[in-house]
XYZ file of C-alpha atoms in Angstrom:
399
model
C -4.371 -0.795 -27.701
C -6.271 -3.399 -25.721
C -7.477 -3.448 -22.119
C -8.034 -6.412 -19.824
C -11.370 -6.084 -18.039
C -12.501 -7.809 -14.875
C -9.256 -9.499 -13.848
C -8.081 -10.031 -10.289
C -5.224 -11.792 -8.528
C -4.911 -13.436 -5.129
C -2.594 -15.732 -3.248
C 0.541 -13.999 -2.002
C 0.817 -11.401 0.744
C 1.142 -8.672 -1.867
C -1.738 -9.986 -3.965
C -4.034 -10.294 -0.957
C -4.009 -6.528 -0.518
C -4.160 -5.675 -4.221
C -7.260 -4.156 -5.843
C -8.047 -3.714 -9.499
C -6.670 -0.352 -10.627
C -7.536 -0.236 -14.338
C -9.855 2.629 -15.374
C -11.762 0.061 -17.442
C -13.415 -1.184 -14.242
C -15.668 1.907 -14.302
C -17.087 0.906 -17.685
C -17.853 -2.725 -16.842
C -19.539 -2.044 -13.480
C -23.144 -3.315 -13.858
C -24.737 -0.400 -11.951
C -22.789 2.394 -13.711
C -25.271 4.768 -15.317
C -22.818 7.301 -16.726
C -20.652 5.068 -18.948
C -21.243 2.374 -21.561
C -19.152 -0.780 -21.800
C -18.062 -1.675 -25.349
C -16.175 -5.023 -25.535
C -14.877 -4.121 -29.014
C -13.273 -0.886 -27.927
C -9.465 -0.764 -28.180
C -8.706 2.608 -26.569
C -9.943 5.024 -23.939
C -9.779 8.815 -23.777
C -10.443 11.259 -20.983
C -9.464 14.384 -19.105
C -7.490 15.146 -15.941
C -7.688 18.581 -14.299
C -6.244 19.973 -11.084
C -7.136 23.488 -9.888
C -5.919 24.856 -6.560
C -5.371 28.103 -4.675
C -2.810 27.916 -1.867
C -0.898 30.216 0.481
C 2.623 29.021 1.376
C 4.411 32.164 2.600
C 3.872 35.174 4.818
C 3.402 34.482 8.515
C 2.843 31.155 10.237
C -0.491 30.230 8.624
C -0.743 28.148 5.440
C -3.984 27.300 3.644
C -5.440 26.102 0.393
C -8.464 24.735 -1.426
C -9.021 23.185 -4.807
C -10.703 20.768 -7.161
C -9.247 17.721 -8.863
C -10.961 15.525 -11.424
C -10.328 12.612 -13.766
C -13.025 11.468 -16.164
C -13.790 7.715 -16.372
C -11.838 7.214 -19.607
C -8.662 8.980 -18.537
C -5.700 6.591 -18.932
C -1.995 7.431 -18.803
C -0.944 4.045 -20.206
C 2.859 3.812 -20.339
C 3.345 7.479 -19.421
C 2.873 6.832 -15.696
C 1.082 4.976 -12.917
C -2.634 5.715 -12.602
C -4.120 5.027 -9.178
C -7.692 6.124 -9.797
C -10.118 7.743 -12.246
C -13.825 8.655 -12.499
C -13.818 11.145 -9.644
C -14.394 14.789 -8.780
C -12.702 15.805 -5.538
C -12.913 18.975 -3.481
C -10.214 19.449 -0.838
C -9.366 21.936 1.917
C -6.086 22.431 3.786
C -5.181 24.595 6.771
C -1.759 24.573 8.397
C 0.211 26.392 11.075
C 3.985 26.282 10.557
C 5.966 27.661 13.505
C 9.523 27.788 12.172
C 10.989 29.682 15.147
C 12.163 28.327 18.492
C 9.424 28.154 21.107
C 9.744 26.498 24.500
C 11.142 22.953 24.042
C 10.743 23.140 20.255
C 13.105 24.309 17.542
C 10.119 24.169 15.168
C 6.687 22.594 14.931
C 3.679 22.502 12.616
C 0.141 21.209 12.508
C -1.931 20.521 9.399
C -5.648 19.876 8.950
C -7.073 18.426 5.741
C -10.577 17.577 4.533
C -11.919 16.142 1.279
C -15.126 15.087 -0.408
C -15.186 12.835 -3.509
C -17.903 11.916 -6.008
C -17.920 9.869 -9.193
C -19.417 11.190 -12.444
C -22.676 9.406 -11.650
C -23.094 11.510 -8.489
C -22.231 8.735 -6.019
C -20.236 9.786 -2.963
C -17.071 7.682 -2.985
C -15.130 9.370 -0.183
C -15.449 11.841 2.683
C -12.760 12.322 5.272
C -10.247 14.457 7.076
C -7.057 14.286 9.082
C -4.929 16.185 11.554
C -1.155 15.678 11.662
C 1.588 17.215 13.797
C 5.363 17.367 13.289
C 7.974 18.804 15.635
C 11.710 19.092 16.248
C 12.951 19.563 19.803
C 15.882 21.652 20.998
C 18.037 18.509 21.196
C 17.277 17.787 17.494
C 14.995 14.842 18.254
C 11.867 14.648 16.069
C 8.318 13.525 16.808
C 5.263 13.167 14.602
C 1.676 11.924 14.925
C -1.597 12.007 13.057
C -5.142 10.730 12.892
C -7.339 10.255 9.833
C -11.100 9.697 9.796
C -12.919 8.401 6.718
C -16.708 8.216 6.711
C -18.741 5.432 5.149
C -18.794 5.783 1.347
C -19.298 3.786 -1.859
C -16.364 1.887 -3.379
C -16.311 1.255 -7.164
C -13.447 -1.264 -6.953
C -14.034 -3.434 -3.892
C -16.086 -5.988 -5.870
C -13.549 -6.175 -8.736
C -15.853 -5.117 -11.563
C -19.073 -5.645 -9.596
C -21.501 -2.974 -8.370
C -20.741 -0.255 -5.844
C -20.138 -1.480 -2.285
C -20.676 0.649 0.815
C -17.442 0.714 2.829
C -17.742 1.131 6.576
C -16.216 4.144 8.349
C -12.631 3.828 9.560
C -10.048 5.649 11.652
C -6.328 5.550 10.841
C -3.581 6.729 13.160
C 0.201 6.928 13.095
C 3.109 8.335 15.079
C 6.830 8.160 15.590
C 9.922 9.376 17.361
C 13.445 9.847 15.978
C 16.698 10.759 17.687
C 19.286 13.325 16.532
C 20.355 12.400 12.997
C 23.740 14.098 13.457
C 24.857 11.553 16.043
C 26.843 8.395 15.369
C 23.878 6.323 16.546
C 20.345 7.232 15.489
C 17.158 5.457 16.576
C 13.730 5.762 14.926
C 10.416 4.229 15.952
C 7.295 4.304 13.768
C 3.853 2.970 14.525
C 0.522 2.906 12.713
C -2.952 1.466 13.075
C -6.452 1.278 11.671
C -9.830 0.476 13.258
C -13.197 -0.215 11.625
C -15.596 -0.888 14.532
C -18.665 -1.694 12.409
C -16.923 -4.761 10.934
C -14.703 -5.481 13.973
C -11.604 -5.028 11.777
C -8.266 -3.519 12.770
C -4.573 -3.207 11.876
C -1.598 -2.469 14.109
C 2.057 -2.177 13.089
C 5.408 -1.031 14.427
C 8.837 -0.550 12.814
C 11.972 0.312 14.867
C 15.266 1.169 13.127
C 18.828 1.708 14.374
C 21.417 3.479 12.213
C 25.120 3.522 13.122
C 27.809 5.713 11.514
C 31.154 4.699 13.031
C 33.011 6.988 10.616
C 32.419 9.382 7.767
C 32.822 6.570 5.237
C 30.510 3.917 6.745
C 26.809 3.666 7.615
C 25.033 0.563 8.925
C 21.314 0.313 9.620
C 19.125 -2.481 10.920
C 15.358 -2.288 11.148
C 12.435 -4.561 11.814
C 8.759 -4.318 10.989
C 5.768 -6.268 12.198
C 2.051 -5.805 11.740
C -1.161 -7.633 12.494
C -4.130 -7.235 10.155
C -7.644 -8.475 10.979
C -9.999 -7.742 8.070
C -13.602 -8.957 8.127
C -14.224 -8.173 4.450
C -11.155 -9.495 2.675
C -11.810 -10.405 -0.944
C -11.694 -14.138 -1.737
C -13.250 -14.854 -5.128
C -15.958 -14.165 -7.667
C -18.000 -17.276 -8.501
C -20.264 -17.343 -11.541
C -23.565 -19.242 -11.661
C -26.643 -17.684 -13.246
C -25.533 -14.609 -11.289
C -22.202 -13.374 -9.995
C -21.407 -14.215 -6.355
C -18.806 -12.087 -4.544
C -17.178 -14.117 -1.775
C -15.348 -12.564 1.174
C -13.800 -13.908 4.348
C -12.405 -12.753 7.668
C -8.616 -12.597 7.350
C -6.195 -12.810 10.271
C -2.741 -11.921 8.891
C 0.639 -11.481 10.578
C 3.726 -10.048 8.853
C 7.254 -9.795 10.267
C 10.417 -8.715 8.474
C 13.943 -7.366 8.901
C 15.740 -4.783 6.738
C 19.537 -4.324 6.722
C 21.562 -1.724 4.823
C 25.300 -1.105 4.519
C 26.996 1.867 2.829
C 30.791 1.867 2.808
C 33.208 4.115 0.915
C 36.635 2.497 0.526
C 37.934 5.613 -1.234
C 36.270 8.745 -2.655
C 35.840 6.850 -5.953
C 35.104 3.285 -4.758
C 32.011 2.423 -2.674
C 29.825 -0.552 -1.759
C 26.088 -0.551 -1.040
C 24.256 -3.587 0.313
C 20.561 -4.158 1.038
C 18.845 -7.288 2.395
C 15.289 -7.961 3.543
C 13.745 -11.273 4.628
C 10.072 -11.242 5.602
C 7.309 -13.714 6.399
C 3.562 -13.181 6.090
C 0.778 -15.666 6.829
C -2.994 -15.302 6.736
C -5.834 -17.603 7.759
C -9.469 -17.134 6.678
C -12.748 -18.006 8.364
C -16.326 -16.656 8.570
C -16.860 -16.813 4.805
C -19.668 -14.695 3.402
C -21.108 -13.475 0.113
C -22.441 -10.063 -0.796
C -26.218 -9.861 -0.375
C -27.011 -6.135 -0.572
C -23.817 -4.164 -1.322
C -25.245 -0.748 -0.345
C -27.370 -1.729 2.645
C -27.442 0.877 5.462
C -25.880 -1.507 8.023
C -22.751 -3.614 7.571
C -24.365 -6.907 8.640
C -27.094 -6.562 5.990
C -24.515 -6.279 3.189
C -23.454 -9.916 3.564
C -24.946 -13.377 3.792
C -23.019 -15.897 5.905
C -21.809 -19.054 4.180
C -21.339 -22.576 5.459
C -18.298 -24.072 3.740
C -16.425 -27.349 3.780
C -12.752 -27.810 2.928
C -11.522 -30.650 0.734
C -8.015 -30.850 -0.772
C -7.411 -27.107 -0.855
C -10.853 -26.231 -2.235
C -13.851 -24.866 -0.367
C -17.393 -25.842 -1.267
C -20.615 -23.978 -0.500
C -24.122 -23.660 -1.940
C -23.988 -20.039 -3.051
C -27.220 -19.801 -5.067
C -29.429 -21.991 -2.863
C -30.139 -24.688 -5.467
C -28.687 -27.487 -3.214
C -25.683 -27.852 -5.560
C -22.348 -26.756 -4.152
C -20.138 -24.237 -5.924
C -16.393 -24.162 -5.285
C -13.559 -21.703 -4.800
C -9.913 -22.118 -3.855
C -9.102 -22.022 -0.155
C -7.389 -18.632 0.307
C -5.170 -19.455 3.334
C -1.528 -18.590 2.612
C 1.962 -18.503 4.060
C 4.424 -16.436 2.059
C 8.119 -15.890 2.700
C 10.598 -13.882 0.690
C 14.228 -12.752 0.727
C 15.578 -9.925 -1.415
C 19.151 -8.617 -1.474
C 21.177 -6.261 -3.653
C 24.900 -5.505 -3.614
C 26.277 -2.658 -5.753
C 29.996 -1.922 -6.134
C 30.574 1.508 -7.708
C 33.938 2.587 -9.076
C 34.487 5.998 -10.649
C 37.620 5.025 -12.576
C 37.828 8.450 -14.260
C 36.055 11.718 -13.360
C 32.506 11.337 -14.694
C 33.100 7.719 -15.838
C 31.707 4.931 -13.668
C 31.723 1.138 -13.534
C 29.008 -0.731 -11.607
C 29.004 -4.388 -10.519
C 25.578 -5.552 -9.268
C 24.540 -8.801 -7.605
C 20.851 -9.352 -6.813
C 19.464 -12.463 -5.104
C 15.858 -13.480 -4.473
C 14.209 -16.418 -2.710
C 10.448 -17.023 -2.580
C 8.324 -19.620 -0.845
C 4.555 -20.060 -0.821
C 2.308 -22.499 1.056
C -1.432 -22.718 1.600
C -1.504 -23.614 5.284
C -2.025 -20.113 6.765
C 0.187 -20.905 9.778
C 2.607 -18.212 10.971
C 6.009 -19.559 12.075
C 8.648 -16.846 11.746
C 11.663 -18.839 12.992
C 10.774 -21.917 10.967
C 9.881 -20.007 7.804
C 13.039 -17.874 7.873
C 15.125 -20.989 8.416
C 13.431 -22.717 5.485
C 13.718 -19.565 3.372
C 17.488 -19.917 3.028
C 17.095 -23.547 2.007
C 15.105 -22.514 -1.082
C 16.810 -22.329 -4.453
C 17.932 -18.712 -5.029
C 17.527 -16.632 -8.160
C 20.786 -14.761 -8.773
C 21.184 -11.867 -11.192
C 24.574 -10.358 -12.052
C 24.887 -7.112 -13.968
C 27.686 -4.850 -15.141
C 27.166 -1.239 -16.213
C 29.881 0.916 -17.739
C 29.661 4.623 -18.490
C 32.346 6.806 -20.064
C 32.404 10.594 -20.082
C 33.565 11.500 -23.594
C 34.038 15.260 -23.194
C 36.333 16.746 -20.546
């Protein structure tokens, strides 16, 4: 079995946020002292272990602690999705779960978590903690909130196969409010954010949703989501000269979308489900920079500012100081997408079902970086659609 080493993708809204996940990245990292990269190797092997002691019952207090580890060569392949490897993590959890009515609350709970992560070379790759609260009021409304703090630590994947890079500290926060789910009309509001003061980076998002149930057979929901992401160290490209140059930029990205769902039961055996989501995301880059000292104590010392010029969708800059310009693709983007699914389900006999499915997709991509929601959504439905029709039949043979 083969492994692709050192690949990366960029361009679309999804790809902009994507990092290399393959465990092979730990072997090819040039400063890794605990593994050896073998380009002729066709398989990897490793170990995953999870050990924990937790208390879930008896009184209001809950608590736990444990260790989790995956060695650098651990790879699940087709068995499942692997998010990370090469780590040893110690975690702590303390919670208070008040399941009885108290004052304005029917129930409430608070949880506190902390963790510390190292790789198998002894580098600290994560230290953080969070506090989160959840509650249900006497009127069956729900509220939740939380804050997460992550300290500065080394990242093995930020440079896509390059050396460790010292991430700056960050604070994440989230919260929401939801009305009584038993009512014919339910409203939910979610919000989230992220701040990284050392790099002057931040994210802020909000997503309201309204669900209507006019009868026992029908449910309609309409939601929107919007977020603004300003990231001073967004990956752009790796440029090879005599040495590798890791280029980053300051990204200003805006995303807006709408989600609609319909569930309708014509009869107990015949139902229709419909889902549709158009969204638009655009990001513009400036303040290009290359990595100078990836583990410098201060954020500013980790980068060297670049002077670039733009010509026909390509940026040029002298990365190695030899007076000859190197080039990389201009990363500005404007991405729009529409996805919809309609499923008609008919249980023609008890246990036997017939499905009719219609799926439609529309995608558009430009390199201008300009955000224009009304214009992009209007143009989105002028794009050529990709339609998929499917039929699935099942028959229960034993009654």
